[in-house]
Amino acid sequence: EAAAARGGRICALLAVLLFGNSLRAGFVLDDTRAVRLNPDVLGATPWPALLRNDFWGTPLAHDVSHKSYRPLTVLTFRLTHAVQEYATRAVGGGGAGVTRVAGVEYSDDFGGSPLLYHAGNVALYAACCWLWWRVLGRLRLLSPGGTLLAAVVFTAHPLHAENVA
């Protein structure tokens, strides 16, 4: 039992090792619109709006909506933003302060530092990799070694890079 449980820990650790370097990364490309300026992420809309809006915070019924429906992703961003705001207030911060991450300055306005967003994504991905290993093991379609190999391939597959990092 203990030896079998190592497979899940191996996958979760591999996920952290592969994507842990993203913790030092900043916001890039579409992150400004998707995270830093998204009213659904910033808490400017009621919670049920997450189910009615696209990834960018535009109502799905609106003509300009991309129809990219990812409410779980937006929910994780909103929770991360709420935690970051709470932590900022708890230490006496807030306002238009500046956060430095890896030598890059980020305004605390409009979503603040990317560190918690990246850390949340890495942690969720590690949990997903552990869960995938667990599901494969429960299905018993492969030998224990085959299950671990399939879970490691899932964990290390480059298709996941954009979603995690």
JSON list of C-alpha atoms in Angstrom, two decimals:
[
{"chain": "A", "resi": 1, "resn": "GLU", "atom": "CA", "xyz": [0.00, 0.00, 0.00]},
{"chain": "A", "resi": 2, "resn": "ALA", "atom": "CA", "xyz": [2.72, 2.48, 0.98]},
{"chain": "A", "resi": 3, "resn": "ALA", "atom": "CA", "xyz": [4.75, 1.70, -2.12]},
{"chain": "A", "resi": 4, "resn": "ALA", "atom": "CA", "xyz": [1.69, 2.09, -4.32]},
{"chain": "A", "resi": 5, "resn": "ALA", "atom": "CA", "xyz": [0.89, 5.50, -2.80]},
{"chain": "A", "resi": 6, "resn": "ARG", "atom": "CA", "xyz": [4.29, 6.76, -3.91]},
{"chain": "A", "resi": 7, "resn": "GLY", "atom": "CA", "xyz": [3.11, 6.96, -7.51]},
{"chain": "A", "resi": 8, "resn": "GLY", "atom": "CA", "xyz": [0.73, 9.80, -6.74]},
{"chain": "A", "resi": 9, "resn": "ARG", "atom": "CA", "xyz": [3.36, 11.67, -4.78]},
{"chain": "A", "resi": 10, "resn": "ILE", "atom": "CA", "xyz": [5.82, 11.18, -7.64]},
{"chain": "A", "resi": 11, "resn": "CYS", "atom": "CA", "xyz": [3.35, 12.71, -10.10]},
{"chain": "A", "resi": 12, "resn": "ALA", "atom": "CA", "xyz": [2.52, 15.65, -7.83]},
{"chain": "A", "resi": 13, "resn": "LEU", "atom": "CA", "xyz": [6.20, 16.33, -7.14]},
{"chain": "A", "resi": 14, "resn": "LEU", "atom": "CA", "xyz": [7.02, 16.08, -10.85]},
{"chain": "A", "resi": 15, "resn": "ALA", "atom": "CA", "xyz": [4.30, 18.64, -11.59]},
{"chain": "A", "resi": 16, "resn": "VAL", "atom": "CA", "xyz": [5.81, 21.04, -9.05]},
{"chain": "A", "resi": 17, "resn": "LEU", "atom": "CA", "xyz": [9.32, 20.48, -10.40]},
{"chain": "A", "resi": 18, "resn": "LEU", "atom": "CA", "xyz": [8.21, 21.04, -14.00]},
{"chain": "A", "resi": 19, "resn": "PHE", "atom": "CA", "xyz": [6.12, 24.14, -13.37]},
{"chain": "A", "resi": 20, "resn": "GLY", "atom": "CA", "xyz": [7.60, 25.60, -10.18]},
{"chain": "A", "resi": 21, "resn": "ASN", "atom": "CA", "xyz": [9.72, 27.95, -12.27]},
{"chain": "A", "resi": 22, "resn": "SER", "atom": "CA", "xyz": [6.51, 29.77, -13.26]},
{"chain": "A", "resi": 23, "resn": "LEU", "atom": "CA", "xyz": [6.32, 31.17, -9.71]},
{"chain": "A", "resi": 24, "resn": "ARG", "atom": "CA", "xyz": [8.89, 33.78, -10.74]},
{"chain": "A", "resi": 25, "resn": "ALA", "atom": "CA", "xyz": [7.06, 34.69, -13.95]},
{"chain": "A", "resi": 26, "resn": "GLY", "atom": "CA", "xyz": [4.96, 37.76, -14.47]},
{"chain": "A", "resi": 27, "resn": "PHE", "atom": "CA", "xyz": [1.66, 38.33, -16.17]},
{"chain": "A", "resi": 28, "resn": "VAL", "atom": "CA", "xyz": [2.02, 37.89, -19.94]},
{"chain": "A", "resi": 29, "resn": "LEU", "atom": "CA", "xyz": [0.05, 38.26, -23.16]},
{"chain": "A", "resi": 30, "resn": "ASP", "atom": "CA", "xyz": [-3.70, 38.08, -22.45]},
{"chain": "A", "resi": 31, "resn": "ASP", "atom": "CA", "xyz": [-3.32, 37.95, -18.64]},
{"chain": "A", "resi": 32, "resn": "THR", "atom": "CA", "xyz": [-4.07, 41.67, -18.38]},
{"chain": "A", "resi": 33, "resn": "ARG", "atom": "CA", "xyz": [-7.53, 41.24, -19.84]},
{"chain": "A", "resi": 34, "resn": "ALA", "atom": "CA", "xyz": [-8.23, 37.75, -18.47]},
{"chain": "A", "resi": 35, "resn": "VAL", "atom": "CA", "xyz": [-7.03, 38.39, -14.91]},
{"chain": "A", "resi": 36, "resn": "ARG", "atom": "CA", "xyz": [-5.97, 41.93, -14.10]},
{"chain": "A", "resi": 37, "resn": "LEU", "atom": "CA", "xyz": [-8.94, 43.71, -15.72]},
{"chain": "A", "resi": 38, "resn": "ASN", "atom": "CA", "xyz": [-11.59, 41.00, -15.66]},
{"chain": "A", "resi": 39, "resn": "PRO", "atom": "CA", "xyz": [-14.56, 42.18, -13.54]},
{"chain": "A", "resi": 40, "resn": "ASP", "atom": "CA", "xyz": [-15.43, 38.56, -12.70]},
{"chain": "A", "resi": 41, "resn": "VAL", "atom": "CA", "xyz": [-11.94, 38.02, -11.25]},
{"chain": "A", "resi": 42, "resn": "LEU", "atom": "CA", "xyz": [-11.83, 41.36, -9.44]},
{"chain": "A", "resi": 43, "resn": "GLY", "atom": "CA", "xyz": [-15.13, 40.69, -7.67]},
{"chain": "A", "resi": 44, "resn": "ALA", "atom": "CA", "xyz": [-16.96, 43.52, -9.43]},
{"chain": "A", "resi": 45, "resn": "THR", "atom": "CA", "xyz": [-19.74, 41.15, -10.50]},
{"chain": "A", "resi": 46, "resn": "PRO", "atom": "CA", "xyz": [-21.94, 38.88, -8.39]},
{"chain": "A", "resi": 47, "resn": "TRP", "atom": "CA", "xyz": [-20.83, 35.24, -8.01]},
{"chain": "A", "resi": 48, "resn": "PRO", "atom": "CA", "xyz": [-23.59, 33.84, -10.29]},
{"chain": "A", "resi": 49, "resn": "ALA", "atom": "CA", "xyz": [-22.20, 35.98, -13.12]},
{"chain": "A", "resi": 50, "resn": "LEU", "atom": "CA", "xyz": [-19.31, 33.51, -13.35]},
{"chain": "A", "resi": 51, "resn": "LEU", "atom": "CA", "xyz": [-21.81, 31.05, -14.81]},
{"chain": "A", "resi": 52, "resn": "ARG", "atom": "CA", "xyz": [-23.22, 33.56, -17.31]},
{"chain": "A", "resi": 53, "resn": "ASN", "atom": "CA", "xyz": [-20.04, 35.23, -18.53]},
{"chain": "A", "resi": 54, "resn": "ASP", "atom": "CA", "xyz": [-17.25, 34.05, -20.80]},
{"chain": "A", "resi": 55, "resn": "PHE", "atom": "CA", "xyz": [-13.61, 33.72, -19.76]},
{"chain": "A", "resi": 56, "resn": "TRP", "atom": "CA", "xyz": [-13.04, 37.43, -20.31]},
{"chain": "A", "resi": 57, "resn": "GLY", "atom": "CA", "xyz": [-15.95, 38.62, -18.15]},
{"chain": "A", "resi": 58, "resn": "THR", "atom": "CA", "xyz": [-18.26, 39.40, -21.04]},
{"chain": "A", "resi": 59, "resn": "PRO", "atom": "CA", "xyz": [-21.84, 38.06, -20.86]},
{"chain": "A", "resi": 60, "resn": "LEU", "atom": "CA", "xyz": [-22.17, 35.00, -23.12]},
{"chain": "A", "resi": 61, "resn": "ALA", "atom": "CA", "xyz": [-25.36, 36.46, -24.61]},
{"chain": "A", "resi": 62, "resn": "HIS", "atom": "CA", "xyz": [-23.48, 39.57, -25.76]},
{"chain": "A", "resi": 63, "resn": "ASP", "atom": "CA", "xyz": [-22.57, 39.80, -29.45]},
{"chain": "A", "resi": 64, "resn": "VAL", "atom": "CA", "xyz": [-18.88, 40.46, -28.74]},
{"chain": "A", "resi": 65, "resn": "SER", "atom": "CA", "xyz": [-18.46, 37.48, -26.41]},
{"chain": "A", "resi": 66, "resn": "HIS", "atom": "CA", "xyz": [-15.85, 34.95, -27.54]},
{"chain": "A", "resi": 67, "resn": "LYS", "atom": "CA", "xyz": [-18.09, 32.24, -26.03]},
{"chain": "A", "resi": 68, "resn": "SER", "atom": "CA", "xyz": [-15.03, 30.82, -24.26]},
{"chain": "A", "resi": 69, "resn": "TYR", "atom": "CA", "xyz": [-16.83, 29.33, -21.27]},
{"chain": "A", "resi": 70, "resn": "ARG", "atom": "CA", "xyz": [-14.41, 28.45, -18.43]},
{"chain": "A", "resi": 71, "resn": "PRO", "atom": "CA", "xyz": [-16.18, 29.26, -15.17]},
{"chain": "A", "resi": 72, "resn": "LEU", "atom": "CA", "xyz": [-13.99, 27.00, -13.01]},
{"chain": "A", "resi": 73, "resn": "THR", "atom": "CA", "xyz": [-10.84, 28.76, -14.21]},
{"chain": "A", "resi": 74, "resn": "VAL", "atom": "CA", "xyz": [-12.37, 32.18, -13.56]},
{"chain": "A", "resi": 75, "resn": "LEU", "atom": "CA", "xyz": [-13.51, 30.98, -10.13]},
{"chain": "A", "resi": 76, "resn": "THR", "atom": "CA", "xyz": [-9.95, 29.98, -9.19]},
{"chain": "A", "resi": 77, "resn": "PHE", "atom": "CA", "xyz": [-8.69, 33.39, -10.35]},
{"chain": "A", "resi": 78, "resn": "ARG", "atom": "CA", "xyz": [-11.40, 35.15, -8.32]},
{"chain": "A", "resi": 79, "resn": "LEU", "atom": "CA", "xyz": [-10.57, 33.15, -5.19]},
{"chain": "A", "resi": 80, "resn": "THR", "atom": "CA", "xyz": [-6.87, 33.89, -5.67]},
{"chain": "A", "resi": 81, "resn": "HIS", "atom": "CA", "xyz": [-7.62, 37.59, -6.04]},
{"chain": "A", "resi": 82, "resn": "ALA", "atom": "CA", "xyz": [-9.74, 37.53, -2.87]},
{"chain": "A", "resi": 83, "resn": "VAL", "atom": "CA", "xyz": [-6.96, 35.80, -0.91]},
{"chain": "A", "resi": 84, "resn": "GLN", "atom": "CA", "xyz": [-4.43, 38.30, -2.22]},
{"chain": "A", "resi": 85, "resn": "GLU", "atom": "CA", "xyz": [-6.62, 41.26, -1.27]},
{"chain": "A", "resi": 86, "resn": "TYR", "atom": "CA", "xyz": [-7.21, 39.83, 2.21]},
{"chain": "A", "resi": 87, "resn": "ALA", "atom": "CA", "xyz": [-3.49, 39.20, 2.72]},
{"chain": "A", "resi": 88, "resn": "THR", "atom": "CA", "xyz": [-2.63, 42.71, 1.51]},
{"chain": "A", "resi": 89, "resn": "ARG", "atom": "CA", "xyz": [-5.08, 44.26, 3.99]},
{"chain": "A", "resi": 90, "resn": "ALA", "atom": "CA", "xyz": [-3.93, 41.98, 6.81]},
{"chain": "A", "resi": 91, "resn": "VAL", "atom": "CA", "xyz": [-0.35, 43.25, 6.53]},
{"chain": "A", "resi": 92, "resn": "GLY", "atom": "CA", "xyz": [-1.46, 46.85, 6.23]},
{"chain": "A", "resi": 93, "resn": "GLY", "atom": "CA", "xyz": [-0.94, 47.19, 2.48]},
{"chain": "A", "resi": 94, "resn": "GLY", "atom": "CA", "xyz": [-3.36, 48.20, -0.19]},
{"chain": "A", "resi": 95, "resn": "GLY", "atom": "CA", "xyz": [-3.85, 51.08, -2.51]},
{"chain": "A", "resi": 96, "resn": "ALA", "atom": "CA", "xyz": [-1.54, 51.66, -5.40]},
{"chain": "A", "resi": 97, "resn": "GLY", "atom": "CA", "xyz": [1.47, 49.88, -3.93]},
{"chain": "A", "resi": 98, "resn": "VAL", "atom": "CA", "xyz": [4.06, 47.96, -5.90]},
{"chain": "A", "resi": 99, "resn": "THR", "atom": "CA", "xyz": [4.94, 44.27, -5.59]},
{"chain": "A", "resi": 100, "resn": "ARG", "atom": "CA", "xyz": [8.31, 43.02, -6.82]},
{"chain": "A", "resi": 101, "resn": "VAL", "atom": "CA", "xyz": [8.52, 39.47, -8.16]},
{"chain": "A", "resi": 102, "resn": "ALA", "atom": "CA", "xyz": [11.73, 38.20, -9.70]},
{"chain": "A", "resi": 103, "resn": "GLY", "atom": "CA", "xyz": [12.97, 41.78, -10.12]},
{"chain": "A", "resi": 104, "resn": "VAL", "atom": "CA", "xyz": [9.83, 42.88, -11.96]},
{"chain": "A", "resi": 105, "resn": "GLU", "atom": "CA", "xyz": [7.49, 45.46, -10.45]},
{"chain": "A", "resi": 106, "resn": "TYR", "atom": "CA", "xyz": [3.72, 44.98, -10.52]},
{"chain": "A", "resi": 107, "resn": "SER", "atom": "CA", "xyz": [1.13, 47.47, -9.43]},
{"chain": "A", "resi": 108, "resn": "ASP", "atom": "CA", "xyz": [-1.12, 46.12, -6.68]},
{"chain": "A", "resi": 109, "resn": "ASP", "atom": "CA", "xyz": [-4.04, 47.65, -8.57]},
{"chain": "A", "resi": 110, "resn": "PHE", "atom": "CA", "xyz": [-5.98, 45.40, -10.95]},
{"chain": "A", "resi": 111, "resn": "GLY", "atom": "CA", "xyz": [-4.97, 42.02, -9.60]},
{"chain": "A", "resi": 112, "resn": "GLY", "atom": "CA", "xyz": [-1.56, 42.67, -8.08]},
{"chain": "A", "resi": 113, "resn": "SER", "atom": "CA", "xyz": [1.28, 40.21, -8.08]},
{"chain": "A", "resi": 114, "resn": "PRO", "atom": "CA", "xyz": [1.13, 37.11, -10.28]},
{"chain": "A", "resi": 115, "resn": "LEU", "atom": "CA", "xyz": [2.83, 34.97, -7.62]},
{"chain": "A", "resi": 116, "resn": "LEU", "atom": "CA", "xyz": [-0.36, 33.66, -5.98]},
{"chain": "A", "resi": 117, "resn": "TYR", "atom": "CA", "xyz": [-2.01, 33.02, -9.34]},
{"chain": "A", "resi": 118, "resn": "HIS", "atom": "CA", "xyz": [0.95, 30.93, -10.49]},
{"chain": "A", "resi": 119, "resn": "ALA", "atom": "CA", "xyz": [1.25, 29.15, -7.13]},
{"chain": "A", "resi": 120, "resn": "GLY", "atom": "CA", "xyz": [-2.45, 28.30, -7.21]},
{"chain": "A", "resi": 121, "resn": "ASN", "atom": "CA", "xyz": [-2.18, 26.95, -10.75]},
{"chain": "A", "resi": 122, "resn": "VAL", "atom": "CA", "xyz": [0.83, 24.79, -9.89]},
{"chain": "A", "resi": 123, "resn": "ALA", "atom": "CA", "xyz": [-0.86, 23.45, -6.75]},
{"chain": "A", "resi": 124, "resn": "LEU", "atom": "CA", "xyz": [-4.08, 22.65, -8.63]},
{"chain": "A", "resi": 125, "resn": "TYR", "atom": "CA", "xyz": [-2.13, 20.97, -11.42]},
{"chain": "A", "resi": 126, "resn": "ALA", "atom": "CA", "xyz": [-0.17, 18.85, -8.92]},
{"chain": "A", "resi": 127, "resn": "ALA", "atom": "CA", "xyz": [-3.48, 17.80, -7.36]},
{"chain": "A", "resi": 128, "resn": "CYS", "atom": "CA", "xyz": [-4.90, 16.94, -10.80]},
{"chain": "A", "resi": 129, "resn": "CYS", "atom": "CA", "xyz": [-1.85, 14.82, -11.62]},
{"chain": "A", "resi": 130, "resn": "TRP", "atom": "CA", "xyz": [-2.20, 12.96, -8.32]},
{"chain": "A", "resi": 131, "resn": "LEU", "atom": "CA", "xyz": [-5.91, 12.48, -9.02]},
{"chain": "A", "resi": 132, "resn": "TRP", "atom": "CA", "xyz": [-5.26, 11.18, -12.55]},
{"chain": "A", "resi": 133, "resn": "TRP", "atom": "CA", "xyz": [-2.80, 8.64, -11.16]},
{"chain": "A", "resi": 134, "resn": "ARG", "atom": "CA", "xyz": [-5.43, 7.64, -8.57]},
{"chain": "A", "resi": 135, "resn": "VAL", "atom": "CA", "xyz": [-8.19, 7.26, -11.20]},
{"chain": "A", "resi": 136, "resn": "LEU", "atom": "CA", "xyz": [-5.94, 5.15, -13.42]},
{"chain": "A", "resi": 137, "resn": "GLY", "atom": "CA", "xyz": [-5.05, 2.96, -10.43]},
{"chain": "A", "resi": 138, "resn": "ARG", "atom": "CA", "xyz": [-8.69, 2.47, -9.49]},
{"chain": "A", "resi": 139, "resn": "LEU", "atom": "CA", "xyz": [-9.63, 1.50, -13.03]},
{"chain": "A", "resi": 140, "resn": "ARG", "atom": "CA", "xyz": [-7.00, -1.26, -12.93]},
{"chain": "A", "resi": 141, "resn": "LEU", "atom": "CA", "xyz": [-6.62, -1.19, -16.70]},
{"chain": "A", "resi": 142, "resn": "LEU", "atom": "CA", "xyz": [-2.83, -1.17, -16.44]},
{"chain": "A", "resi": 143, "resn": "SER", "atom": "CA", "xyz": [-0.21, -2.74, -14.22]},
{"chain": "A", "resi": 144, "resn": "PRO", "atom": "CA", "xyz": [1.03, -0.53, -11.35]},
{"chain": "A", "resi": 145, "resn": "GLY", "atom": "CA", "xyz": [4.09, 0.36, -13.45]},
{"chain": "A", "resi": 146, "resn": "GLY", "atom": "CA", "xyz": [1.92, 1.10, -16.48]},
{"chain": "A", "resi": 147, "resn": "THR", "atom": "CA", "xyz": [-0.35, 3.26, -14.34]},
{"chain": "A", "resi": 148, "resn": "LEU", "atom": "CA", "xyz": [2.62, 5.26, -13.08]},
{"chain": "A", "resi": 149, "resn": "LEU", "atom": "CA", "xyz": [4.04, 5.63, -16.60]},
{"chain": "A", "resi": 150, "resn": "ALA", "atom": "CA", "xyz": [0.69, 6.85, -17.97]},
{"chain": "A", "resi": 151, "resn": "ALA", "atom": "CA", "xyz": [0.32, 9.32, -15.10]},
{"chain": "A", "resi": 152, "resn": "VAL", "atom": "CA", "xyz": [3.89, 10.59, -15.55]},
{"chain": "A", "resi": 153, "resn": "VAL", "atom": "CA", "xyz": [3.30, 11.10, -19.29]},
{"chain": "A", "resi": 154, "resn": "PHE", "atom": "CA", "xyz": [0.12, 13.03, -18.45]},
{"chain": "A", "resi": 155, "resn": "THR", "atom": "CA", "xyz": [2.02, 15.12, -15.89]},
{"chain": "A", "resi": 156, "resn": "ALA", "atom": "CA", "xyz": [4.94, 15.95, -18.17]},
{"chain": "A", "resi": 157, "resn": "HIS", "atom": "CA", "xyz": [3.02, 16.40, -21.41]},
{"chain": "A", "resi": 158, "resn": "PRO", "atom": "CA", "xyz": [3.77, 19.82, -22.94]},
{"chain": "A", "resi": 159, "resn": "LEU", "atom": "CA", "xyz": [0.10, 20.34, -23.82]},
{"chain": "A", "resi": 160, "resn": "HIS", "atom": "CA", "xyz": [-0.47, 21.40, -20.19]},
{"chain": "A", "resi": 161, "resn": "ALA", "atom": "CA", "xyz": [2.23, 24.10, -20.15]},
{"chain": "A", "resi": 162, "resn": "GLU", "atom": "CA", "xyz": [0.04, 27.05, -21.13]},
{"chain": "A", "resi": 163, "resn": "ASN", "atom": "CA", "xyz": [-2.73, 26.11, -18.72]},
{"chain": "A", "resi": 164, "resn": "VAL", "atom": "CA", "xyz": [-0.42, 25.75, -15.72]},
{"chain": "A", "resi": 165, "resn": "ALA", "atom": "CA", "xyz": [2.26, 28.34, -16.28]}
]
